[in-house]
Phi, psi and omega in degrees: 000126178277183186294324187290315183295321179291325180294320178296321181294316181296323176293322180291323180295312177304316177299312179304313182288331176291323179295315182294317183293323172296321176301312178299316184293317178295316181300307184285338173291318179288328177296317184294317184290322178289332179291314176301316180289322177297317178297323173296317178291324179295317179296319176297316177298320180290321183296322183270000182046048178289144180287155176286140186294345181098162183301311184303305183291327181295313180293321173300310182297315185293304189283331178290311178293325177298315177301310183297321178296319179295328181286318184252033185290347177258021179226176177290333177300326179296325178295310180302318177293332177298315176294322180299318181290309181293328175292319180297322174293329178290321179297320180287340178280336184303300183300323180297316178295320176303319181295317182289322179292342174287346183286157176305320181248028182299322180297317179295319177300312181297317184293318175304312182296322176294315179298317183291320176303312180296319179298313184295315182300305186290327180292311183297315180297316177302319179296317178294321184285316183293312181285334182057027178287154182264110180261030177293341184287352177281353181301321176295315177297319181296318182293313178300317179294323177298321181292313182296314179301314181300312176300322181292321178292318182294317181297324182299333183280342180249335184243134180263075177263129184294129174087002183288318179298318183295317175296324180294312186298318178301316178299320181292326180296317179292314183297314182291321176301320179294322184289325177296314177300311183296317182289317179296317178297323179297323178294322182291314191257016174085014178277347179221127180238009182240115184292335179290311177296325178295321180295313180299316176301315177295318182295315177299321176299316179293318178303307178298320178298318180299304184299320178297318181292320178302314180296317179292323177291324180292323180295306182290340182267000173113004181272109181264000000 
């Protein structure tokens, strides 16, 4: 390799690292803002004791907004839709938290679930960032996990199988953890170049992780 080729390679590497650094900053800045906004909406929902919108409205709202974000991810509309999605998810979280807080040890359960969620997220993110390992091999596991969990959730509506909801929650903990590793790695290695989609993926993973841990803690904490 001559001097010009080496100089060109160094320039490309520097540009690539700068792009990754910018993507990280944008992703985690937006993630922090959407988490704060979602928490504010959840608190408002709890304070007003608003009812849960129900499964159908929740699914239509979630997937409808998710589709719209994917379509407008390269525009300002995608940013607004991201706040709409995270705010909607915060609204659906309010009634769930009220139900848990009504339990004798509800405050402790919610606090523990929040702490464990934060610990899992930051630990997995730090591991992926520090080691810079490529976790793209998890794509197959994530796809298989999505199909299995989807079938299990549908089955839970028709079959009263003891322990199925517990197994689903445990499955979502593993599934969400795998997505956090996969998405963080994708940012590092160029598998993801859109900070809006990266933010949404991480936010949904954190949301599912929190709810799953809360349900598991509720079961083991005496919530029958």
